[in-house]
């Protein structure tokens, strides 16, 4: 059994470890225990990152490439092992766990390349003889606060660009998934980074998170998690005039219109709503379906949903693993109840028993809903999707945009005209045509609008906006 230690200033720090890492597919399988760190330990990690920042800021593109390439290569070489660890601690199926581990490796590889491609602009001045250079500098110490649902990919998509652009880092992973963060940092610790450039502190978000957010030595906070936590962090960063980036919840619409390819639409909705146990911020939770295809779509999706094999995440053939913990399972079941009380017709959505004791439930489809119901306003974050029947595309688009969130939006259609119109008018940061709302590439920007995201985009070349500060220099030679 592992003790997940903090990593501060290049040293694994002994801290009493008491937070158990429990396998949601089998609660008798405890992977290890993580430190419940104090505010003082978080301060030490911030100091270490602060001291190391100038050295890494002065590193060459070759040094940055070497570190990121080493980490990417090792993750890719160990993707089966890391995927298994991920599935054990978070509950994604093994193929999903391996896929996420591979994605983390690819992210490091992408930013290894970006480290070599950093460039600025040289412009002519409007004044005679003056030269202008526009360059990017590192921000300094960046604090990273991450959720449990992508335990390796999200830390990777924050740490890799931070290092690529010359920043030092303090990571605060989610309490439920210490194993992946620990392994990632263990790999980073052998990558050739100077001591203190990457630091890892385990502990309760509400206790050590604010220390990270409020420290004057931390110049930027990148957060992924829930809306209430994100709002609090944004307010604290606002007080300090600190750079902040928030990726939060979703209530992502998937529009299915009469001319859609029915099989494709059912597959896209099945994947978008229920894969990864619906625990994706980009999950399709509102299926908005026009009248002509509605009944056929609901019948086919119901059959496909009922055929999904739910069980232990590591069992071959399982398509949907458990919910991450008891609290989240209860939240999912209570939303199913709320939907039924609000006159939705619920199919599935029951707690399931399996050979091992875990947090299993059958996927739930709630039909006959309207967009004003709570089930269509609030994020459930589980395998629960609802169907909203609409007259036509225009109504579908209006319903799709009638939400406080704006992360991802999808449409299934064979009409180029509707696809183009939807891409232009969906109020979301990511739009999918004939593809699930969840499942994105690693080399392009990720993020949303409205209540889903705040600040500049993550991933791809757009990550430079957050992890650098732009400097404009004027020279009269
Ligand atoms: P959460 O907000 O409870 O926790 C996220 C992180 O914040 C954890 O590390 C937690 O310890 C920390 N935290 C908690 N209180 C804090 C505080 N006061 N100050 C600083 N840090 C604090 O979210 P969660 O339950 O771990 O994750 C689920 C949520 O994450 C869902 O709402 C989901 O939509 C969202 N999510 C969003 C994206 C995205 O990119 N948009 C991706 C994945 C998950």
Coordinates of C-alpha atoms and ligand atoms in Angstrom, one line a residue:
X1 CA 0.0 0.0 0.0
X2 CA 1.3 3.4 -0.9
X3 CA 1.8 6.5 1.2
X4 CA 1.4 9.4 -1.1
X5 CA 3.9 12.0 0.1
X6 CA 4.2 15.6 -0.7
X7 CA 7.0 16.7 -3.0
X8 CA 8.5 20.0 -1.9
X9 CA 11.8 21.6 -3.2
X10 CA 12.9 18.3 -4.8
X11 CA 12.4 16.1 -1.7
X12 CA 9.6 13.7 -0.8
X13 CA 8.4 15.0 2.5
X14 CA 7.3 12.6 5.2
X15 CA 3.8 13.7 6.3
X16 CA 1.3 11.5 8.3
X17 CA -0.9 10.0 5.6
X18 CA -4.5 9.5 6.6
X19 CA -6.7 10.2 3.5
X20 CA -7.5 6.7 2.1
X21 CA -7.5 6.2 -1.7
X22 CA -10.4 3.8 -2.2
X23 CA -11.2 1.9 -5.3
X24 CA -14.8 2.8 -6.2
X25 CA -15.3 -0.6 -7.9
X26 CA -14.3 -2.4 -4.7
X27 CA -14.2 -0.5 -1.4
X28 CA -12.1 -3.3 0.2
X29 CA -9.3 -2.3 -2.2
X30 CA -7.5 0.6 -0.6
X31 CA -4.6 1.7 -2.8
X32 CA -2.9 3.9 -0.2
X33 CA -3.2 7.0 1.9
X34 CA -2.4 10.6 1.1
X35 CA -1.1 13.3 3.3
X36 CA -3.5 15.7 4.9
X37 CA -1.2 18.6 4.7
X38 CA -1.2 21.8 6.8
X39 CA -1.1 25.4 5.7
X40 CA 2.6 25.5 6.7
X41 CA 3.5 22.7 4.3
X42 CA 1.7 24.5 1.5
X43 CA 3.7 27.7 2.4
X44 CA 6.9 25.7 2.2
X45 CA 5.9 24.4 -1.3
X46 CA 5.2 27.9 -2.5
X47 CA 8.5 29.2 -1.1
X48 CA 10.3 26.3 -2.9
X49 CA 8.6 27.2 -6.2
X50 CA 9.3 30.9 -5.7
X51 CA 13.0 30.2 -5.2
X52 CA 13.3 27.9 -8.2
X53 CA 11.3 30.2 -10.5
X54 CA 14.2 32.4 -11.8
X55 CA 16.4 29.4 -12.7
X56 CA 13.7 27.7 -14.7
X57 CA 12.6 31.0 -16.3
X58 CA 16.2 31.2 -17.6
X59 CA 16.2 27.6 -19.0
X60 CA 16.8 27.1 -22.7
X61 CA 14.2 25.7 -25.1
X62 CA 16.4 22.5 -25.3
X63 CA 16.2 22.0 -21.5
X64 CA 12.5 22.4 -21.6
X65 CA 12.1 20.1 -24.5
X66 CA 14.2 17.4 -22.9
X67 CA 12.1 17.5 -19.7
X68 CA 8.8 17.5 -21.4
X69 CA 9.8 14.9 -23.9
X70 CA 11.2 12.6 -21.2
X71 CA 7.9 12.8 -19.2
X72 CA 5.7 12.3 -22.3
X73 CA 7.8 9.3 -23.4
X74 CA 7.6 7.6 -20.0
X75 CA 3.9 8.1 -19.6
X76 CA 3.3 6.7 -23.1
X77 CA 5.6 3.7 -22.4
X78 CA 3.7 3.1 -19.1
X79 CA 0.2 3.9 -20.3
X80 CA -1.3 0.4 -19.5
X81 CA 0.1 0.5 -15.9
X82 CA -1.0 4.2 -15.4
X83 CA -4.4 3.5 -17.0
X84 CA -4.9 0.6 -14.6
X85 CA -4.0 2.8 -11.6
X86 CA -6.4 5.5 -12.9
X87 CA -9.2 3.0 -13.3
X88 CA -8.6 1.6 -9.9
X89 CA -8.7 5.0 -8.1
X90 CA -11.3 6.9 -10.2
X91 CA -13.5 4.1 -11.7
X92 CA -13.2 4.7 -15.5
X93 CA -13.1 1.5 -17.5
X94 CA -9.7 0.2 -18.2
X95 CA -9.7 1.2 -21.9
X96 CA -10.9 4.7 -20.8
X97 CA -8.1 4.8 -18.2
X98 CA -5.4 3.8 -20.7
X99 CA -6.8 6.3 -23.2
X100 CA -6.6 9.1 -20.6
X101 CA -3.0 8.1 -19.7
X102 CA -2.0 8.2 -23.3
X103 CA -3.6 11.6 -23.7
X104 CA -1.5 12.9 -20.8
X105 CA 1.7 11.6 -22.6
X106 CA 0.7 13.2 -25.8
X107 CA 0.1 16.5 -24.1
X108 CA 3.7 16.5 -22.8
X109 CA 4.9 15.6 -26.3
X110 CA 3.0 18.4 -27.8
X111 CA 4.4 21.0 -25.3
X112 CA 7.9 19.5 -25.8
X113 CA 7.6 20.6 -29.4
X114 CA 6.1 24.0 -28.4
X115 CA 9.1 24.6 -26.2
X116 CA 11.2 24.7 -29.3
X117 CA 8.8 26.9 -31.2
X118 CA 8.5 29.9 -28.9
X119 CA 8.8 33.0 -30.9
X120 CA 7.9 36.7 -30.7
X121 CA 7.1 39.5 -33.1
X122 CA 9.4 42.1 -34.5
X123 CA 7.5 45.1 -35.8
X124 CA 8.3 48.4 -37.4
X125 CA 7.5 51.4 -35.2
X126 CA 5.4 54.2 -36.3
X127 CA 8.3 56.4 -35.3
X128 CA 11.4 56.5 -37.5
X129 CA 14.4 54.4 -36.5
X130 CA 12.6 52.7 -33.6
X131 CA 12.4 48.9 -33.4
X132 CA 9.8 47.0 -31.5
X133 CA 10.0 43.5 -30.1
X134 CA 7.0 41.7 -28.6
X135 CA 8.1 38.7 -26.5
X136 CA 6.5 36.4 -23.9
X137 CA 7.9 35.9 -20.4
X138 CA 7.0 33.3 -17.8
X139 CA 4.4 34.4 -15.2
X140 CA 6.3 33.0 -12.2
X141 CA 4.8 30.6 -9.7
X142 CA 1.6 29.0 -10.9
X143 CA -0.8 27.2 -8.6
X144 CA -2.9 24.3 -10.0
X145 CA -6.0 23.0 -8.4
X146 CA -7.5 20.0 -10.1
X147 CA -10.6 17.8 -9.8
X148 CA -11.0 14.0 -9.5
X149 CA -12.6 13.1 -12.8
X150 CA -9.5 13.3 -15.1
X151 CA -6.8 12.5 -12.5
X152 CA -3.9 12.5 -14.9
X153 CA -5.0 14.4 -18.0
X154 CA -6.0 17.6 -16.2
X155 CA -2.8 17.9 -14.1
X156 CA -0.9 17.1 -17.4
X157 CA -2.6 19.8 -19.4
X158 CA -1.8 22.4 -16.7
X159 CA 1.8 21.3 -15.8
X160 CA 3.1 20.7 -19.3
X161 CA 2.4 24.2 -20.7
X162 CA 3.5 25.8 -17.4
X163 CA 6.9 24.2 -17.7
X164 CA 7.0 24.8 -21.4
X165 CA 6.7 28.5 -20.9
X166 CA 9.2 28.6 -18.0
X167 CA 7.0 28.7 -14.9
X168 CA 7.4 26.9 -11.6
X169 CA 4.4 25.0 -10.2
X170 CA 2.6 24.0 -7.0
X171 CA 0.0 21.3 -7.6
X172 CA -3.0 20.6 -5.4
X173 CA -4.7 17.5 -6.7
X174 CA -8.2 16.4 -5.7
X175 CA -8.5 14.4 -2.5
X176 CA -10.1 11.3 -4.2
X177 CA -7.3 10.6 -6.7
X178 CA -3.8 11.1 -5.2
X179 CA -2.3 8.1 -7.0
X180 CA -2.1 9.5 -10.5
X181 CA -0.8 12.9 -9.4
X182 CA 1.8 11.2 -7.3
X183 CA 3.0 9.0 -10.2
X184 CA 3.1 12.0 -12.5
X185 CA 5.2 14.0 -10.1
X186 CA 7.4 11.0 -9.5
X187 CA 8.1 10.9 -13.2
X188 CA 8.7 14.7 -13.3
X189 CA 11.1 14.3 -10.3
X190 CA 13.4 12.2 -12.6
X191 CA 13.1 14.4 -15.7
X192 CA 16.0 16.7 -15.0
X193 CA 14.0 19.6 -13.6
X194 CA 15.8 21.8 -11.0
X195 CA 14.6 21.2 -7.5
X196 CA 11.6 23.3 -6.5
X197 CA 10.2 23.8 -10.1
X198 CA 7.5 21.3 -9.5
X199 CA 5.9 20.8 -6.1
X200 CA 3.0 18.6 -5.0
X201 CA 0.9 19.1 -1.9
X202 CA -2.0 16.8 -0.9
X203 CA -4.7 17.9 1.4
X204 CA -8.2 19.3 1.9
X205 CA -9.0 21.9 -0.8
X206 CA -10.9 24.1 1.7
X207 CA -7.8 24.2 4.0
X208 CA -4.7 24.4 1.8
X209 CA -6.4 25.7 -1.4
X210 CA -6.9 29.2 0.0
X211 CA -3.2 29.4 1.1
X212 CA -2.2 28.8 -2.5
X213 CA -4.8 31.2 -4.0
X214 CA -4.0 34.0 -1.6
X215 CA -0.2 33.8 -1.5
X216 CA 1.5 36.9 -3.0
X217 CA 4.3 34.6 -4.3
X218 CA 1.8 32.8 -6.5
X219 CA 1.2 34.8 -9.7
X220 CA -1.5 32.8 -11.4
X221 CA -4.1 30.1 -10.5
X222 CA -5.3 27.5 -12.9
X223 CA -8.4 25.8 -11.5
X224 CA -10.7 23.0 -12.8
X225 CA -13.6 22.0 -10.7
X226 CA -17.1 23.0 -9.6
X227 CA -18.7 26.4 -10.1
X228 CA -19.0 27.3 -6.4
X229 CA -15.3 26.6 -5.7
X230 CA -14.3 28.4 -8.9
X231 CA -16.3 31.5 -8.0
X232 CA -14.6 31.7 -4.6
X233 CA -11.2 31.4 -6.2
X234 CA -12.0 34.0 -8.8
X235 CA -13.1 36.5 -6.1
X236 CA -10.0 35.9 -4.1
X237 CA -7.8 36.3 -7.2
X238 CA -9.7 39.5 -8.1
X239 CA -8.8 41.0 -4.8
X240 CA -5.1 40.3 -5.4
X241 CA -5.3 41.2 -9.1
X242 CA -4.0 37.7 -9.8
X243 CA -4.2 36.0 -13.1
X244 CA -6.8 33.2 -13.0
X245 CA -8.2 30.6 -15.3
X246 CA -11.3 28.6 -14.4
X247 CA -12.8 25.5 -16.1
X248 CA -16.0 24.5 -14.4
X249 CA -19.3 22.8 -15.0
X250 CA -21.5 22.1 -17.9
X251 CA -25.1 21.3 -18.9
X252 CA -24.2 20.4 -22.4
X253 CA -26.9 20.2 -25.1
X254 CA -26.9 17.6 -27.9
X255 CA -29.4 18.6 -30.6
X256 CA -30.8 15.7 -32.7
X257 CA -32.9 17.0 -35.7
X258 CA -35.2 15.0 -38.0
X259 CA -32.7 14.6 -40.8
X260 CA -30.0 13.1 -38.4
X261 CA -28.5 9.7 -39.1
X262 CA -30.4 7.9 -36.3
X263 CA -27.7 5.3 -35.6
X264 CA -25.0 7.9 -35.5
X265 CA -27.1 10.1 -33.2
X266 CA -27.8 7.3 -30.8
X267 CA -24.1 6.3 -30.6
X268 CA -23.0 9.9 -30.1
X269 CA -25.6 10.4 -27.3
X270 CA -24.8 7.1 -25.6
X271 CA -21.1 7.9 -25.6
X272 CA -21.6 11.6 -24.6
X273 CA -24.1 10.9 -21.8
X274 CA -22.9 7.7 -20.2
X275 CA -19.3 6.9 -21.0
X276 CA -16.8 7.6 -18.2
X277 CA -20.0 7.2 -16.0
X278 CA -21.1 10.6 -17.2
X279 CA -18.4 12.2 -15.0
X280 CA -17.2 14.5 -17.7
X281 CA -17.7 18.3 -17.7
X282 CA -18.4 17.9 -21.4
X283 CA -21.0 15.1 -21.0
X284 CA -24.2 15.4 -23.0
X285 CA -26.8 15.9 -20.4
X286 CA -29.6 17.6 -22.3
X287 CA -30.7 15.7 -25.5
X288 CA -32.8 18.1 -27.5
X289 CA -34.8 16.2 -30.1
X290 CA -37.1 17.4 -32.8
X291 CA -40.6 15.8 -33.1
X292 CA -40.2 13.8 -36.3
X293 CA -37.3 11.7 -34.9
X294 CA -38.1 11.9 -31.2
X295 CA -39.9 8.6 -30.5
X296 CA -37.5 6.5 -32.7
X297 CA -34.5 8.2 -31.0
X298 CA -35.8 7.6 -27.5
X299 CA -36.6 3.9 -28.2
X300 CA -33.2 3.2 -29.8
X301 CA -31.3 5.1 -27.1
X302 CA -33.2 3.3 -24.4
X303 CA -32.3 -0.1 -25.8
X304 CA -28.7 0.9 -26.3
X305 CA -28.5 2.3 -22.7
X306 CA -30.1 -0.8 -21.2
X307 CA -27.5 -3.0 -23.0
X308 CA -24.6 -1.1 -21.5
X309 CA -22.6 -3.4 -19.2
X310 CA -22.0 -1.7 -15.8
X311 CA -19.5 -3.1 -13.4
X312 CA -16.0 -3.3 -12.0
X313 CA -13.9 -0.9 -14.0
X314 CA -11.1 -3.4 -14.5
X315 CA -13.4 -6.2 -15.7
X316 CA -13.1 -7.0 -19.5
X317 CA -16.2 -5.9 -21.4
X318 CA -17.5 -3.5 -18.8
X319 CA -18.6 -0.3 -20.6
X320 CA -19.5 1.8 -17.6
X321 CA -17.6 1.8 -14.4
X322 CA -18.8 2.9 -10.9
X323 CA -19.5 6.4 -9.7
X324 CA -16.5 7.9 -8.0
X325 CA -17.8 7.8 -4.4
X326 CA -20.9 7.4 -2.2
X327 CA -21.5 11.2 -2.0
X328 CA -21.6 11.5 -5.8
X329 CA -23.7 8.4 -6.2
X330 CA -26.3 9.9 -3.7
X331 CA -26.2 13.2 -5.6
X332 CA -27.0 11.3 -8.9
X333 CA -29.8 9.3 -7.3
X334 CA -31.3 12.4 -5.7
X335 CA -31.4 14.2 -9.1
X336 CA -33.2 11.1 -10.6
X337 CA -35.8 11.5 -7.8
X338 CA -36.1 15.2 -8.4
X339 CA -36.7 14.6 -12.1
X340 CA -39.4 12.0 -11.4
X341 CA -41.1 14.4 -9.0
X342 CA -41.0 17.1 -11.6
X343 CA -43.0 14.7 -13.9
X344 CA -40.1 13.4 -15.9
X345 CA -40.4 9.7 -17.0
X346 CA -37.3 8.0 -15.7
X347 CA -35.8 4.9 -17.3
X348 CA -32.9 3.3 -15.3
X349 CA -31.1 5.3 -12.6
X350 CA -31.1 2.7 -9.9
X351 CA -28.3 1.6 -7.5
X352 CA -26.8 -1.7 -8.6
X353 CA -25.1 -4.5 -6.7
X354 CA -22.1 -6.3 -8.1
X355 CA -19.8 -9.0 -6.8
X356 CA -17.6 -6.4 -5.1
X357 CA -19.0 -3.6 -3.0
X358 CA -18.8 -0.4 -5.0
X359 CA -20.7 2.7 -6.1
X360 CA -22.6 1.2 -9.1
X361 CA -25.8 2.6 -10.7
X362 CA -27.6 2.0 -14.0
X363 CA -27.5 4.8 -16.5
X364 CA -30.6 7.0 -16.4
X365 CA -32.6 8.6 -19.2
X366 CA -35.3 11.0 -18.2
X367 CA -37.8 11.7 -21.0
X368 CA -40.7 14.1 -21.2
X369 CA -38.8 17.0 -19.6
X370 CA -38.8 20.7 -20.3
X371 CA -35.8 23.0 -20.1
X372 CA -37.1 24.8 -17.0
X373 CA -36.9 21.6 -14.8
X374 CA -34.0 21.4 -12.3
X375 CA -32.7 18.3 -14.1
X376 CA -32.1 20.6 -17.1
X377 CA -30.7 23.5 -15.2
X378 CA -28.2 22.0 -12.8
X379 CA -25.2 19.8 -13.4
X380 CA -25.6 16.3 -12.1
X381 CA -22.1 15.0 -13.0
X382 CA -23.2 11.4 -13.4
X383 CA -24.7 9.0 -15.9
X384 CA -28.0 10.9 -16.1
X385 CA -29.3 12.5 -19.3
X386 CA -32.7 14.0 -20.1
X387 CA -34.6 14.3 -23.3
X388 CA -36.4 17.6 -24.3
X389 CA -38.8 17.3 -27.2
X390 CA -38.9 20.4 -29.5
X391 CA -40.8 21.4 -32.6
X392 CA -38.0 22.3 -35.0
X393 CA -34.3 23.3 -35.3
X394 CA -35.0 26.9 -34.3
X395 CA -36.6 25.9 -31.0
X396 CA -33.8 23.3 -30.5
X397 CA -31.2 26.1 -30.9
X398 CA -33.0 28.4 -28.5
X399 CA -33.4 25.6 -25.8
X400 CA -29.8 24.6 -26.4
X401 CA -28.6 28.2 -25.6
X402 CA -31.0 28.7 -22.7
X403 CA -28.6 27.7 -19.9
X404 CA -26.2 29.3 -17.5
X405 CA -23.4 27.1 -18.9
X406 CA -21.5 27.1 -22.2
X407 CA -18.8 24.4 -22.4
X408 CA -19.7 22.1 -25.3
X409 CA -22.7 21.8 -27.6
X410 CA -23.5 19.3 -30.3
X411 CA -25.8 18.7 -33.2
X412 CA -26.6 15.5 -35.2
X413 CA -27.7 16.5 -38.7
X414 CA -27.0 15.6 -42.3
X415 CA -27.8 19.2 -43.3
X416 CA -24.7 21.4 -44.0
X417 CA -26.9 24.4 -43.6
X418 CA -28.0 23.5 -40.1
X419 CA -24.5 22.4 -39.1
X420 CA -23.1 25.7 -40.2
X421 CA -25.8 27.7 -38.5
X422 CA -25.4 25.7 -35.3
X423 CA -21.6 26.1 -35.3
X424 CA -22.0 29.9 -35.6
X425 CA -24.9 30.3 -33.1
X426 CA -24.4 27.8 -30.4
X427 CA -23.3 29.6 -27.2
X428 CA -20.5 27.3 -26.3
X429 CA -16.7 27.2 -26.3
X430 CA -16.7 23.9 -28.2
X431 CA -19.2 22.7 -30.9
X432 CA -19.5 19.2 -32.2
X433 CA -21.2 18.2 -35.4
X434 CA -22.1 14.5 -35.6
X435 CA -19.8 13.8 -32.7
X436 CA -20.3 13.4 -29.0
X437 CA -20.1 16.6 -26.9
X438 CA -17.3 14.9 -24.9
X439 CA -14.0 13.7 -26.4
X440 CA -11.6 16.4 -27.6
X441 CA -8.2 16.6 -29.2
X442 CA -5.1 17.4 -27.1
X443 CA -3.6 20.0 -29.4
X444 CA -6.3 22.6 -29.7
X445 CA -7.9 25.0 -27.3
X446 CA -10.3 23.7 -24.6
X447 CA -12.8 25.8 -22.7
X448 CA -16.2 27.3 -22.6
X449 CA -18.3 30.5 -22.3
X450 CA -20.8 31.8 -19.8
X451 CA -20.8 30.0 -16.4
X452 CA -18.5 27.2 -17.6
X453 CA -15.2 29.0 -18.0
X454 CA -13.4 32.1 -17.0
X455 CA -10.1 33.5 -18.3
X456 CA -8.0 32.4 -21.3
X457 CA -8.2 28.9 -22.9
X458 CA -6.3 25.8 -21.9
X459 CA -4.4 23.5 -24.2
X460 CA -2.9 23.9 -27.6
X461 CA -0.9 27.0 -28.5
X462 CA -3.6 29.1 -26.8
X463 CA -2.2 27.9 -23.5
X464 CA 0.5 30.5 -24.0
X465 CA -2.0 33.3 -23.2
X466 CA -2.3 32.1 -19.6
X467 CA 1.2 30.9 -18.9
X468 CA 3.1 33.9 -20.2
X469 CA 3.1 37.7 -19.9
X470 CA 3.5 39.7 -23.0
X471 CA 6.3 42.3 -23.1
X472 CA 6.7 45.0 -25.7
X473 CA 10.2 46.5 -26.0
X474 CA 11.1 49.7 -27.9
X475 CA 14.7 50.3 -29.0
X476 CA 16.3 53.3 -30.7
X477 CA 19.6 51.7 -31.9
Ligands
LIG1 P1 -14.5 20.7 -6.6 O1 -14.7 22.2 -6.9 O2 -15.1 20.2 -5.4 O3 -12.9 20.5 -6.3 C1 -11.9 20.8 -7.3 C2 -10.6 21.1 -6.6 O4 -10.7 22.3 -5.8 C3 -10.2 20.0 -5.7 O5 -8.8 19.8 -5.8 C4 -10.5 20.5 -4.3 O6 -9.7 20.0 -3.3 C5 -10.2 22.0 -4.5 N1 -10.9 22.9 -3.6 C6 -12.0 22.7 -2.9 N2 -12.3 23.8 -2.1 C7 -11.4 24.7 -2.4 C8 -11.1 26.0 -1.9 N3 -12.0 26.6 -1.0 N4 -10.1 26.7 -2.3 C9 -9.2 26.1 -3.2 N5 -9.4 24.9 -3.7 C10 -10.5 24.2 -3.3 O7 -14.8 19.9 -7.9 P2 -14.7 18.3 -8.0 O8 -15.9 17.7 -7.3 O9 -13.4 17.7 -7.7 O10 -14.9 18.1 -9.6 C11 -16.1 18.1 -10.2 C12 -16.4 19.4 -10.9 O11 -15.3 19.7 -11.8 C13 -17.6 19.3 -11.8 O12 -18.4 20.5 -11.6 C14 -17.1 19.3 -13.2 O13 -17.9 19.9 -14.2 C15 -15.8 20.1 -13.1 N6 -14.9 19.8 -14.1 C16 -14.7 20.8 -15.1 C17 -13.9 20.5 -16.2 C18 -13.7 21.6 -17.2 O14 -12.6 21.6 -17.8 N7 -14.6 22.5 -17.4 C19 -13.2 19.3 -16.2 C20 -13.4 18.4 -15.2 C21 -14.2 18.7 -14.2

